[in-house]
Every structure is written in structure tokens, then in C-alpha cells.
Coordinates of C-alpha atoms in Angstrom, one line a residue:
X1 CA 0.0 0.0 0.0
X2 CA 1.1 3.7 -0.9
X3 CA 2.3 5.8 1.8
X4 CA 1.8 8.8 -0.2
X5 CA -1.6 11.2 0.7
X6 CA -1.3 13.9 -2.0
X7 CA 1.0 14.5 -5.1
X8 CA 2.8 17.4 -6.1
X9 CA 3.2 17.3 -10.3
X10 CA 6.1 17.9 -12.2
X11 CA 5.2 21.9 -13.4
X12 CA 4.0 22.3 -9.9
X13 CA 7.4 21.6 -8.3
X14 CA 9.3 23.0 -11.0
X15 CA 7.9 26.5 -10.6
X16 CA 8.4 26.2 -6.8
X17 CA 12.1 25.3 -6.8
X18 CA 12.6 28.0 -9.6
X19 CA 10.9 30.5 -7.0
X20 CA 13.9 30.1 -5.1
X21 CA 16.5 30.9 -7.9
X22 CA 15.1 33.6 -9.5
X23 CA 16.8 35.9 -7.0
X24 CA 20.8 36.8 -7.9
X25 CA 23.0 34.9 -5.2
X26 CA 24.4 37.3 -2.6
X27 CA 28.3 38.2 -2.5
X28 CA 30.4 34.9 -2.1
X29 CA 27.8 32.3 -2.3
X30 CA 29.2 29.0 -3.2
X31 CA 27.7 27.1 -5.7
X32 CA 26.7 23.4 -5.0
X33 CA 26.8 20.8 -7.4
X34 CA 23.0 20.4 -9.6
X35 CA 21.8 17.6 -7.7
X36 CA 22.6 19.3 -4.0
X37 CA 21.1 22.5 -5.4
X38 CA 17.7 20.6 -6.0
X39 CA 17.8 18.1 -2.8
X40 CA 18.4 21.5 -1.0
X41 CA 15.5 22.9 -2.6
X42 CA 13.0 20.2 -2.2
X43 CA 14.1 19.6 1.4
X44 CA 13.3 23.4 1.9
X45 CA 9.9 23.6 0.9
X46 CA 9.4 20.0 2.6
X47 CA 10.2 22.3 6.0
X48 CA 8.7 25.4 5.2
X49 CA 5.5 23.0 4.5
X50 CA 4.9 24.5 1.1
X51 CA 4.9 20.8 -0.1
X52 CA 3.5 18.5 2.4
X53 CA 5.1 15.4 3.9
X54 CA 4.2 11.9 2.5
X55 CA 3.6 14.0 -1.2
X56 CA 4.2 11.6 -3.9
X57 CA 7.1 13.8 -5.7
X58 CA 7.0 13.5 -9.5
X59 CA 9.3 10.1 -11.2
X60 CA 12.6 11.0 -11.8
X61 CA 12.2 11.2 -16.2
X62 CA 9.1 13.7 -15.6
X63 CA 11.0 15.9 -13.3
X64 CA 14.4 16.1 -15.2
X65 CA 11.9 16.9 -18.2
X66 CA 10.2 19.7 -16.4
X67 CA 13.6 21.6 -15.0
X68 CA 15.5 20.7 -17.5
X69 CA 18.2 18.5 -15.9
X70 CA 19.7 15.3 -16.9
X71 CA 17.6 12.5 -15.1
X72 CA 21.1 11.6 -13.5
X73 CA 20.9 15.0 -11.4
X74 CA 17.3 14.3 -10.3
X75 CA 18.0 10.9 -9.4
X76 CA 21.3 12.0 -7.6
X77 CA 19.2 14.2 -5.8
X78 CA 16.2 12.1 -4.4
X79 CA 18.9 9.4 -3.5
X80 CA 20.6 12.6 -0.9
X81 CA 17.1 13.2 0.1
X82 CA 16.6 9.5 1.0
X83 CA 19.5 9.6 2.7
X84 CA 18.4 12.5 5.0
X85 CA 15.0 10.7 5.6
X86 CA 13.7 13.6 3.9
X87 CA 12.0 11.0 1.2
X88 CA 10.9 7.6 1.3
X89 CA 10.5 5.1 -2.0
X90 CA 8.7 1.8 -2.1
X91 CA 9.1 0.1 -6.1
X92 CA 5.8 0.5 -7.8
X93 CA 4.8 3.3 -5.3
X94 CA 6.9 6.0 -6.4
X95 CA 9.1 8.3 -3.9
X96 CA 7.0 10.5 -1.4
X97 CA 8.2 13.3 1.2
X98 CA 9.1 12.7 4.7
X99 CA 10.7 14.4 7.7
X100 CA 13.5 12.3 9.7
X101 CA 13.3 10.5 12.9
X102 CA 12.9 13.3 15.9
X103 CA 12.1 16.2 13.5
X104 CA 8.7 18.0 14.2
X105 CA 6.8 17.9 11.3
X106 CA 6.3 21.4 9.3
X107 CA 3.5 23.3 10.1
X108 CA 2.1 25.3 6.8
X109 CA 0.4 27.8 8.6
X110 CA 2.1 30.4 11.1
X111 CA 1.5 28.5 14.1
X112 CA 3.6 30.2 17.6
X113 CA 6.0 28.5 19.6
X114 CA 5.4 26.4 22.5
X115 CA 6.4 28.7 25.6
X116 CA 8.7 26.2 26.9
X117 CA 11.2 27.2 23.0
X118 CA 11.3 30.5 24.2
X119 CA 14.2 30.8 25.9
X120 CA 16.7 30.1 23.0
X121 CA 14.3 31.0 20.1
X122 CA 13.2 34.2 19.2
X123 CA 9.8 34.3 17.4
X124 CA 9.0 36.7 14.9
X125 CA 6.8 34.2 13.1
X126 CA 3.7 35.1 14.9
X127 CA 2.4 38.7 15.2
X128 CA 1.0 39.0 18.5
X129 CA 1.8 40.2 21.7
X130 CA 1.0 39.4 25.0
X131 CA -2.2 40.4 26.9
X132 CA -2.6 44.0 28.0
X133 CA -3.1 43.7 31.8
X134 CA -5.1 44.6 33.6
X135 CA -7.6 44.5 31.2
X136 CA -8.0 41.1 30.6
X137 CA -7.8 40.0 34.2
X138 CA -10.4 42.5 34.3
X139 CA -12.6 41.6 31.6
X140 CA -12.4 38.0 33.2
X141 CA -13.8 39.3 36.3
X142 CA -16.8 41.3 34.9
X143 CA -17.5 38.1 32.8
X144 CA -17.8 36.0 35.6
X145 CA -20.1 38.0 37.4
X146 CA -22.0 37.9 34.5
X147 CA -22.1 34.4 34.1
X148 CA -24.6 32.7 36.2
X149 CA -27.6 33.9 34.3
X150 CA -26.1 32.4 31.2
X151 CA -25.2 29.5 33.3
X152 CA -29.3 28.1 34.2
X153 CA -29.5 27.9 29.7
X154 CA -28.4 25.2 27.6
X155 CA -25.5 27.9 26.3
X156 CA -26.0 27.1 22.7
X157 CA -25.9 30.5 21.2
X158 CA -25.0 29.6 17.5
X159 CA -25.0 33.5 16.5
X160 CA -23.8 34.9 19.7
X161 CA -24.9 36.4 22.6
X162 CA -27.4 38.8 22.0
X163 CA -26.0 41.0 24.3
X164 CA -22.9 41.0 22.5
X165 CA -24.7 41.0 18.9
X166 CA -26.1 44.3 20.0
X167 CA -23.1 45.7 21.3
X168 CA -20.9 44.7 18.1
X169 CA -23.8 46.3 15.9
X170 CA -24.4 49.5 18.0
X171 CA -20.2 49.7 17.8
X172 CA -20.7 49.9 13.7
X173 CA -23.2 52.4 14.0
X174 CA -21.2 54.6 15.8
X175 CA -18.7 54.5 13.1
X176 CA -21.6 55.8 10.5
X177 CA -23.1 52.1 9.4
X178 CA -26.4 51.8 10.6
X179 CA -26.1 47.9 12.0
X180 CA -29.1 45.7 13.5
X181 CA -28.2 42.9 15.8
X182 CA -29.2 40.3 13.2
X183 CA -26.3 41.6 11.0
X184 CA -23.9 40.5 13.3
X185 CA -22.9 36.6 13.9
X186 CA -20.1 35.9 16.5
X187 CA -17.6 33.4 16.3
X188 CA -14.5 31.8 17.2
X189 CA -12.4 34.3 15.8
X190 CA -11.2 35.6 12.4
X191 CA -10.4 32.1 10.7
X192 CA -13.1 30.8 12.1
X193 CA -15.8 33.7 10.5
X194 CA -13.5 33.3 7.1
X195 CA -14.1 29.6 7.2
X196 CA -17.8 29.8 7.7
X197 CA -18.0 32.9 4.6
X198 CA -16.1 30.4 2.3
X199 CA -17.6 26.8 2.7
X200 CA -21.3 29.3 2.5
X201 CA -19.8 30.8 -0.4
X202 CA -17.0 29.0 -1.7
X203 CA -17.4 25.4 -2.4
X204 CA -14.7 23.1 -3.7
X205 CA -12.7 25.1 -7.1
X206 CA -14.5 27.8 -7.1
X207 CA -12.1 31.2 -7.6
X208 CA -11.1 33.3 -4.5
X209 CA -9.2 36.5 -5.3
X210 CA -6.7 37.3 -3.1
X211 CA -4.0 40.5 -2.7
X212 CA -1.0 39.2 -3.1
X213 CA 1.2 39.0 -0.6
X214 CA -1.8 37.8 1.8
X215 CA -2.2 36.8 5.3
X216 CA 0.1 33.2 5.0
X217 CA -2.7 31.3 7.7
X218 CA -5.8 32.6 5.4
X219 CA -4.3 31.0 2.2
X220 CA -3.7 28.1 3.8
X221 CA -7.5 28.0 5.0
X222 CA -8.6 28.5 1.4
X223 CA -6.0 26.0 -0.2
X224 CA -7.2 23.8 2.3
X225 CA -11.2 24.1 1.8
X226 CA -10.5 23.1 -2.1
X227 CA -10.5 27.2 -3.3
X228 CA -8.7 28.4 -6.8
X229 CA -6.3 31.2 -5.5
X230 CA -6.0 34.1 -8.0
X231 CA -3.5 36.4 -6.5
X232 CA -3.7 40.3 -7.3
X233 CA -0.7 42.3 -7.0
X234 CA -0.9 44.7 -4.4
X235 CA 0.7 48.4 -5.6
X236 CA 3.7 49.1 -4.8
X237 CA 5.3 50.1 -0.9
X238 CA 2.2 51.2 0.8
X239 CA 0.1 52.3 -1.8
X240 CA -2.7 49.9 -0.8
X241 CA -4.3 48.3 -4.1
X242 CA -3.5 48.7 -7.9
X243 CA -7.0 49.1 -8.9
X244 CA -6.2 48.6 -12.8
X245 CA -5.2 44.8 -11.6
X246 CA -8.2 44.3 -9.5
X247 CA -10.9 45.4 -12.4
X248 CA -9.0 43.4 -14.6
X249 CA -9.2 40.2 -12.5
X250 CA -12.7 40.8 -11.4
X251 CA -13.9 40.9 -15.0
X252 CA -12.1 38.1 -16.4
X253 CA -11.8 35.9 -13.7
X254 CA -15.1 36.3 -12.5
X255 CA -14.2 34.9 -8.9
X256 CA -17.1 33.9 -6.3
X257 CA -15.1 35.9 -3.3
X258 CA -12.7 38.2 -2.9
X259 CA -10.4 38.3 1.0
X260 CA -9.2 41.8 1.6
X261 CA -7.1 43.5 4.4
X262 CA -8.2 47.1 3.7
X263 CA -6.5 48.6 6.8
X264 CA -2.9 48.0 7.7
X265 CA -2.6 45.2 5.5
X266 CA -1.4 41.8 6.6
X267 CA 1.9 41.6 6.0
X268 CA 2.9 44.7 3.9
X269 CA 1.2 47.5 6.3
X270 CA -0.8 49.4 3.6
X271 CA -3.8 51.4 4.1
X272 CA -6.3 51.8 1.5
X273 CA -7.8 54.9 1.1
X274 CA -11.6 55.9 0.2
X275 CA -11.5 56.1 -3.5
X276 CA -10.0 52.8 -3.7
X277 CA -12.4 51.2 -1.2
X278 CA -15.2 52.8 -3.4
X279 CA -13.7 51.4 -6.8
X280 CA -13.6 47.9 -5.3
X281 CA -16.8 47.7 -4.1
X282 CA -18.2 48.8 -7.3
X283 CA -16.1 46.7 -8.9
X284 CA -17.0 43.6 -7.0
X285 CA -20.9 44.1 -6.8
X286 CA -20.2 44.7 -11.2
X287 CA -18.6 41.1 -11.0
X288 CA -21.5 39.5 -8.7
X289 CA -18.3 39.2 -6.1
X290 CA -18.8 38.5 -2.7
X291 CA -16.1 41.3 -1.2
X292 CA -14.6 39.5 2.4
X293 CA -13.2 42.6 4.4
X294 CA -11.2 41.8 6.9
X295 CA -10.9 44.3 9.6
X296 CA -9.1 42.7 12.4
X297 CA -6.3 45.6 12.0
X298 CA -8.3 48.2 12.0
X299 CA -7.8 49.7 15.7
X300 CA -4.2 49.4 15.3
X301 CA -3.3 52.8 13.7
X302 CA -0.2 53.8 15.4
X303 CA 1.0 57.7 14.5
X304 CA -1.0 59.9 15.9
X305 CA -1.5 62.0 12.3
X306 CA -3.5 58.8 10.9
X307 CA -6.9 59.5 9.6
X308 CA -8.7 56.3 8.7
X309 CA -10.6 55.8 5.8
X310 CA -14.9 54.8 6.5
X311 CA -15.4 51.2 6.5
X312 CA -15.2 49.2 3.3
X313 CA -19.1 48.3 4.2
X314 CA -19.4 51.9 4.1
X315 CA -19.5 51.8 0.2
X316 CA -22.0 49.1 0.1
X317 CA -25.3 50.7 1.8
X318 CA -27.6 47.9 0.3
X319 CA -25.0 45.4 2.2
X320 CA -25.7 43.1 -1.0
X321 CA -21.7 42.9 -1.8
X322 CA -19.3 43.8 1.1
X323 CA -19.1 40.8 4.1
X324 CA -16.8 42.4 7.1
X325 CA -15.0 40.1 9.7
X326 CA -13.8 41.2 12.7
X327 CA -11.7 40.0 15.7
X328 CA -10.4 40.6 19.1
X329 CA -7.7 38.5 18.8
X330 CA -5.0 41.4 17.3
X331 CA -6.1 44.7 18.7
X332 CA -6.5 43.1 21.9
X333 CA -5.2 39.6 22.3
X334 CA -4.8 36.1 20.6
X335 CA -6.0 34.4 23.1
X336 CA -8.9 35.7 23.3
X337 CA -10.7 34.0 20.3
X338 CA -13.7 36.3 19.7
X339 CA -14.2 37.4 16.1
X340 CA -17.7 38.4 14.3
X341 CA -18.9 38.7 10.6
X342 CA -21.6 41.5 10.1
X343 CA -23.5 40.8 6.5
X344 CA -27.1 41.4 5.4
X345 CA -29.4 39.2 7.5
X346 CA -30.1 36.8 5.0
X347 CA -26.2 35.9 5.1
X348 CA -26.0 35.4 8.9
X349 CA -29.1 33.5 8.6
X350 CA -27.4 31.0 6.2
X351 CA -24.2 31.4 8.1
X352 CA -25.8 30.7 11.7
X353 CA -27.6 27.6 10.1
X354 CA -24.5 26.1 8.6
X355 CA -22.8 26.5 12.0
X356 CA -24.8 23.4 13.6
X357 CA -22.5 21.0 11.5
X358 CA -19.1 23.2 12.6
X359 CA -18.7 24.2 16.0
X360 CA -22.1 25.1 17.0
X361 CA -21.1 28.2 18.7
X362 CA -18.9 30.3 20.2
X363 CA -17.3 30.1 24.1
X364 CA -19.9 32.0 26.4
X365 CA -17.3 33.3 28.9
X366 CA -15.3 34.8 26.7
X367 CA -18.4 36.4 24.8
X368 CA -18.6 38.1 28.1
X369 CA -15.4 39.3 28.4
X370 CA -15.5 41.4 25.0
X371 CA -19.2 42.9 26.1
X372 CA -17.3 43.8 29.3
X373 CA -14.9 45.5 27.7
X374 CA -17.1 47.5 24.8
X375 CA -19.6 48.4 27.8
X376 CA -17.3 49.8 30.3
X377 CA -14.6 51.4 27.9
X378 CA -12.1 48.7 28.9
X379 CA -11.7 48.2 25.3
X380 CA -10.6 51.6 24.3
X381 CA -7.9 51.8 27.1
X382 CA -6.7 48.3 26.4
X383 CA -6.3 49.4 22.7
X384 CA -4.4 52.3 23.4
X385 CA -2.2 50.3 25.7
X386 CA -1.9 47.9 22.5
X387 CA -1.2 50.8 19.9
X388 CA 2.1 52.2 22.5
X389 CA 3.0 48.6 22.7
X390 CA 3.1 48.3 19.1
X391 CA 4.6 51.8 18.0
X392 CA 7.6 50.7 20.7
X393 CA 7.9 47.6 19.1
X394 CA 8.1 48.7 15.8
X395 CA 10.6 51.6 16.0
X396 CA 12.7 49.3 17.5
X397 CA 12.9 46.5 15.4
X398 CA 13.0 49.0 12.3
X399 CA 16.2 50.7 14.4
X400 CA 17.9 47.4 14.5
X401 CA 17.4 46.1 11.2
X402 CA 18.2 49.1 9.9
X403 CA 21.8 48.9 11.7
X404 CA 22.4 45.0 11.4
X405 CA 21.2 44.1 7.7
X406 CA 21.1 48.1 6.1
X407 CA 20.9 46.4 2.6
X408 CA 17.3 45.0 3.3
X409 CA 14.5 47.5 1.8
X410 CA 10.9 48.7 3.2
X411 CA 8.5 50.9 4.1
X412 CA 7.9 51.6 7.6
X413 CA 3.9 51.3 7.7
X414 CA 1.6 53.9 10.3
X415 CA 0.3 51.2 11.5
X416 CA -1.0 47.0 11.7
X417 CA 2.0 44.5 13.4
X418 CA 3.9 43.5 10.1
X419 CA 7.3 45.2 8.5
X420 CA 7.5 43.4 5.2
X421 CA 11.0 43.6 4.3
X422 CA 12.9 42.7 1.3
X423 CA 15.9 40.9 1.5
X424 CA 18.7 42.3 -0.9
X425 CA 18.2 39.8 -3.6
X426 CA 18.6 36.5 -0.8
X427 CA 16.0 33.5 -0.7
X428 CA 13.4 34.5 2.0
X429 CA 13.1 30.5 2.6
X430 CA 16.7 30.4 2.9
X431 CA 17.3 32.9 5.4
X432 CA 14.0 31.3 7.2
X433 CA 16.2 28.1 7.5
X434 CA 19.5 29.4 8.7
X435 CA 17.7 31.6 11.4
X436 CA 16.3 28.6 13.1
X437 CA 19.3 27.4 13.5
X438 CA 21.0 30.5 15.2
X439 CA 18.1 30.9 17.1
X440 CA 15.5 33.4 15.6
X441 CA 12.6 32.3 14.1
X442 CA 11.2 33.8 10.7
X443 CA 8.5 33.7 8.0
X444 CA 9.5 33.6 4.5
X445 CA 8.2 35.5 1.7
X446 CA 6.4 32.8 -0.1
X447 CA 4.4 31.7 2.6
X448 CA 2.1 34.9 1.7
X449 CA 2.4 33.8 -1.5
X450 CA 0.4 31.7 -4.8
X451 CA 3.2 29.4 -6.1
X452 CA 6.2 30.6 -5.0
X453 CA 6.2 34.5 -5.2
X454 CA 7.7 36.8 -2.8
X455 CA 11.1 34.7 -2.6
X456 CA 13.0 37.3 -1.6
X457 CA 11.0 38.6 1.2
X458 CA 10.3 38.3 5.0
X459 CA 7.8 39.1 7.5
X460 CA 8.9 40.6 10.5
X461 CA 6.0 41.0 13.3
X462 CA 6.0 44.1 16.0
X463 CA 6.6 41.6 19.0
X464 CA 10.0 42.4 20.2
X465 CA 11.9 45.6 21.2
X466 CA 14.7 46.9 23.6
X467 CA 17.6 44.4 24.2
X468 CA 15.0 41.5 22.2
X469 CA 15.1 43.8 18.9
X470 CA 18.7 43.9 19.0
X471 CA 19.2 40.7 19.4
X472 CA 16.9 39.4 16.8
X473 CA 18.4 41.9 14.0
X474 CA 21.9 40.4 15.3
X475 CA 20.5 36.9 14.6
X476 CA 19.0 37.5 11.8
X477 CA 22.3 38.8 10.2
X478 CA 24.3 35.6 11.6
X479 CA 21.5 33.6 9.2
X480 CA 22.2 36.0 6.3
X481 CA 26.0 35.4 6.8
X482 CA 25.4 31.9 6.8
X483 CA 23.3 32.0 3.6
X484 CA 25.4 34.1 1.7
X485 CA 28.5 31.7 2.8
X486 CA 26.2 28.6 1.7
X487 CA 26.5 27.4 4.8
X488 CA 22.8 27.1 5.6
X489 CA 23.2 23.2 6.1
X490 CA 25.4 23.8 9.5
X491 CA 24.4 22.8 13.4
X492 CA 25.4 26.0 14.7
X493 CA 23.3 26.1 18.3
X494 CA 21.5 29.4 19.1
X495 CA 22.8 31.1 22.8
X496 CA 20.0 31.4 25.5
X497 CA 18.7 34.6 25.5
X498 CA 16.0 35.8 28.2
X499 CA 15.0 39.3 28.3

């Protein structure tokens, strides 16, 4: 029997591993023999996760065909790969991807580290930060007082607690959208309001437009529910979207939905403003697009000469086109899993109904906790706290790389929790390798990415600062050494670092 659960084709793989070479090598780079060069670039995207383990890799003849190598090379190559437990063969079964004995295996989205890694690693793969006391002790406390009411029910609410329902709407009409209760649906945060719009919406290969770069853990959610990315290029620095390429894909492509980070964009920072927010929205409703707007930066402006833009619902007063999500989980905390969709009623009608065969609803005490916090203006000083954390953070950590790796380009964004950074012409996946192994942790480009773009990129999250900063930006530039010395295959152990 085949060990093998998926299979990655011969075109597929080829325009991955060329992803990685399209960049010029940096100053010095040694160059490995053909059949390292591809066992070094399989292995990579085998740890990255941008090809899964036990994928049936393409035979040796198709492969050599597709890259154009001699089949010697590619069979030279999955031969080193066997030898590293990085692939597995069985005759008549083909050759599928593995991870050796010991090795976690790769997680494809952004997942954090396990506290107890913490003292050796530094993580910058996850954008959060930690709670901002007292608040949520606080919160905890008024939702427990609140809870034994809730506590004599069955606490099944599958579209939220009303009282929180209201709260959320009344919170939109204040910013100039009139919102009923029954527009709102709460759930267990962001991904899990994206996952309900797309299996209402989506379905198995239907189109989903998406900017590209995008939020790495929201592809992943799409690839994984069957969806046909089609990126979009976002315009260039923080110009927010290129319109031209949006019209063009919404007419052509026709797509059933359309994700968007309109404010502070996950991961480059941008902000779009009005007029483009109104030219999508007409452009979508043109296209019979459902327009996903997700907000869960919004509240995270972070220079005090910011003037937001109106909602992206704000251009669709009929509510027939633009679906918002929302979260608690950025401008407050990722632990607390609260997030909401508001929609036309008929949509949270369909949504709440479709719930029953998901996770039927949403944690009551932490409902609580959020309508705490919106009722007695806990949220707004919690936020503030969140926006100083955040602008520390980031002046930081754009200080230090600024110092340590002054050939890598971007644009410092007013606000979100992402720098997006490129990287001088180095792999992105590369660098992502060496770094774990002196000790920080990094997101490539392409994990933000439809087949392979953004090589030679990182993320870099607002979650360090002070002595942390500088010692990232330090580590960071050990991993670039390493890559740019091809030494990215070493055991160099990171140094503890507690601060």
C-alpha cells in the first residue's frame, strides 16, 4: 500500500524550486553541485511545509523533463534526500516526502512557539503580543459576574450572545453604518468567521481572489477548503491596491469571493484609502463578487496623524456585496478567540444555520469578556495600551534592522503589526532556514504567497523591542552570513537569551 496522501506534479514543483532561484546569489555564495542545489531545494519547501510530507514527488524522467536536468541530477538528488530521511520510496509506489526521525513535522500555517522554546528561540513568526493587563484579568472578572444567568441555559448560542450581537452592531453604527443585531454573527475568531464565509460561499474550485502577498494562515485556509487562489498584486510600498489589476481580475476571472485587508494590511502595512475602497466595491458588486473585508487591524493605527478611511461596508449601503470580519484577537489579544462577521441578514441567517454541523457556537465566557470591555470602555484603554506597545515595538525592530542588515529595503507602515522587508536579492526561505538554527525564528516571503512569489522577502512582526530587537536583527544577520556563505546546512546552536 502507498504511503503517499497527496502528489505534487512535475510543473507544480518546477515553478516552486525555480521560486527560489530567481533571486541573484548574494556576494560569495558558493555554488553546490545540480543535484545538491535541488535536494536542497526540495528539502526546503518539505520544511517550510509549502509541499506537504508523504507528497508523492514526480518520477525521476518527468522531473528532469520539467527543470531541465539530466535525469542523473534528479535521481542523484532524491537518492541525498533518502539519505536524510527527507523521502521515502517503495518500487511500484513511487518516492514521497518525509521528515526524519525526531524532526517535528512542518506546520504550513504560522503557528507560535510552545512557551517552553522560548528561551533560545526568538519568534517573529507570529504577530502577537502578550495580553494587556489589567484589562484582561479585568474583563475576566466582569464576565464572571455575568455568568450565572447564562449558566441556568443550555448555552448554545450559535449566532452569539445577544448582548454581544447588539453591542458589536451599536459599535458599527457609531462609526456611520447603521447595524441591527441580526447583522452580526459571532464566532471563534477571524479564521473561524473566514471559514464559515467560504464553505457558505466558496465550495470546492471555485475562484477566490486574493492581494497578493496575503495573510500566510488565510491562504492556507482557502487552499485547504478546495479554493482556486488568484492572486492580485498589491501596488507598490504602501500604496494599498493597484486598482487597474483588480478590475481586470474581477472581470475576467469572475471569482465567487474576494479576501481583503483594507486597513494596515497583513503583511505589507498598507492602508487603503476611500476612493479605492469605493472602486472595489463597485467593482465587485459589477462582478457578482462577494467582497470578504477583513478588519481585524483596523484599531491598530499607530501615528497619531493617521486618519482612517470609512469602512469598506461603508461603500455598500444595500450590504448586498461587502461581508466584514472582525476580531479581538489582534487589537486586543490572541488568546482571546472572539471574532464576528456583520453581513445582510439573510447571510447570517445561512451562516448561523450552517454553524450546527461546525462548531455550533462560540465560548460564552469569553463572549462576556469582550461585552465587558465594549460596555465599560475597557476596550478603548486596552487598545491604546496595544497601539504604545506596538509603536515601541516597531521603532525598535526597524532601528535594529536598519543597523544590522542596512541592505534590506521597506517601508515603515503607520500602523498594523507587520514590517515586510525585502531581502537584498537573498531567498526569503533560505534565510527562514538558517535563522532557526541560530536561534530566531522567521516567516519567508512565499508563505504569503500563490506558487512561489515573494522569494525574496520576510515578514517581520511588531513583537520584540529593547535588548530583544537587537538581538533578533543580530540573529537575523548571523543567518544571512550563513546563507550568503552557503552554509545554511550547518548545526550552529543558538545562545539562550532571556529578556
Amino acid at each position: 500500500m502507498a504511503q503517499w496522501t497527496s502528489a505534487v506534479g512535475a510543473a507544480q514543483l518546477s515553478r516552486l524550486l525555480q521560486s527560489q532561484q530567481d533571486r541573484p546569489a548574494g556576494p560569495g555564495t558558493r555554488r553546490p553541485p545540480a543535484y545538491r542545489a535541488l535536494a536542497d531545494g526540495i528539502r526546503l519547501l518539505v520544511l517550510e511545509g509549502r509541499v506537504p510530507v508523504a507528497a508523492r514527488l514526480p518520477a525521476e524522467r518527468e522531473l528532469a523533463l520539467s527543470l531541465s536536468v539530466s535525469r542523473t541530477t534528479v535521481a542523484a538528488a532524491y537518492e541525498a534526500l533518502r539519505s536524510e530521511g527527507f523521502l521515502e520510496s517503495r518500487r511500484g509506489a513511487g518516492s514521497w516526502t518525509a521528515v526524519p526521525a525526531g524532526n517535528p513535522v512542518p506546520a504550513r500555517g504560522l503557528e507560535p512557539l510552545p512557551p517552553e522554546a522560548l528561551g533560545a528561540m526568538i519568534d517573529l513568526g507570529c504577530a502577537a503580543l502578550p495580553a494587556p493587563e489589567p484589562w484582561l484579568t479585568r474583563a475576566v472578572q466582569g464576565a464572571l459576574e455575568e455568568l450565572p444567568p447564562y449558566a441556568h441555559t443550555h448555552g448554545d448560542y450559535p449566532a452569539g450572545l445577544p448582548a454581544l450581537r447588539s453591542m458589536i452592531a451599536d459599535r458599527y453604527t457609531a462609526r456611520g453604518i447603521p447595524t441591527m443585531p441580526e447583522q452580526i454573527m459571532v464566532t471563534t475568531g477571524a479564521m473561524g468567521a473566514i471559514d464559515a464565509i467560504c464553505h457558505l460561499f466558496g465550495g470546492r474550485g471555485e475562484r477566490i481572489a486574493v492581494e497578493s502577498p496575503s495573510y500566510a494562515n488565510i491562504l492556507q485556509l482557502m487552499r485547504e477548503a478546495g479554493a482556486r487562489l488568484v492572486p492580485v498584486a498589491m501596488a507598490p510600498g504602501l500604496d494599498g491596491w493597484d486598482m487597474d489589476r483588480w478590475r481586470q481580475v474581477l472581470r475576467e476571472a469572475a471569482p465567487r469571493i474576494a479576501y481583503v485587508v483594507a486597513d494596515f494590511h497583513n503583511p505589507t502595512g498598507a492602508l487603503a484609502d476611500e476612493d479605492q475602497r469605493r472602486a472595489l466595491v463597485d467593482a465587485a458588486r459589477s462582478a457578482g463578487t462577494v467582497l470578504v473585508s477583513d478588519e481585524t487591524m483596523t484599531e491598530l493605527w499607530l501615528d497619531p496623524d493617521v486618519r482612517m478611511p470609512r469602512p469598506v461596508c461603508a461603500f455598500d449601503p444595500a450590504g448586498s456585496t461587502v461581508v466584514t470580519v472582525g476580531s479581538a484577537s489582534k487589537a486586543f489579544w490572541a488568546g482571546m478567540r472572539i471574532g464576528w462577521v456583520r453581513a445582510a441578514p439573510d447571510v447570517i441567517r445561512s451562516l448561523v444555520a450552517a454553524r450546527a454541523y461546525a462548531d455550533m457556537g462560540t465560548p460564552v465566557l469569553e463572549q462576556l469578556a469582550v461585552n465587558w470591555l465594549f460596555t465599560t470602555g475597557g476596550w478603548e484603554q486596552a487598545v491604546e495600551l496595544r497601539r504604545a506597545q506596538a509603536r515601541d515595538h516597531r521603532d525598535a525592530l526597524v532601528a535594529a534592522v536598519r543597523r544590522e542588515l542596512p541592505g534590506w529595503e521597506f517601508e515603515v507602515p503607520q500602523g498594523g503589526l507587520t514590517l515586510w522587508v525585502r531581502t537584498a536579492g537573498l531567498s526569503g526561505s533560505r534565510i527562514a532556514e538558517a535563522g532557526e538554527r541560530v536561534g530566531v525564528r522567521v516567516p519567508s516571503g512565499p508563505r504569503f504567497g500563490v506558487d512561489g512569489a515573494f522569494e525574496g522577502y520576510v515578514r517581520l512582526p511588531f513583537t520584540v523591542s529593547g535588548a530583544v530587537a537587537d538581538e533578533a536583527a543580530a540573529r537575523l544577520a548571523a543567518a544571512v552570513r550563513r546563507v550568503e556563505s552557503g552554509g545554511t546546512n550547518g548545526t550552529e546552536a543558538p545562545r539562550s537569551f532571556v529578556a
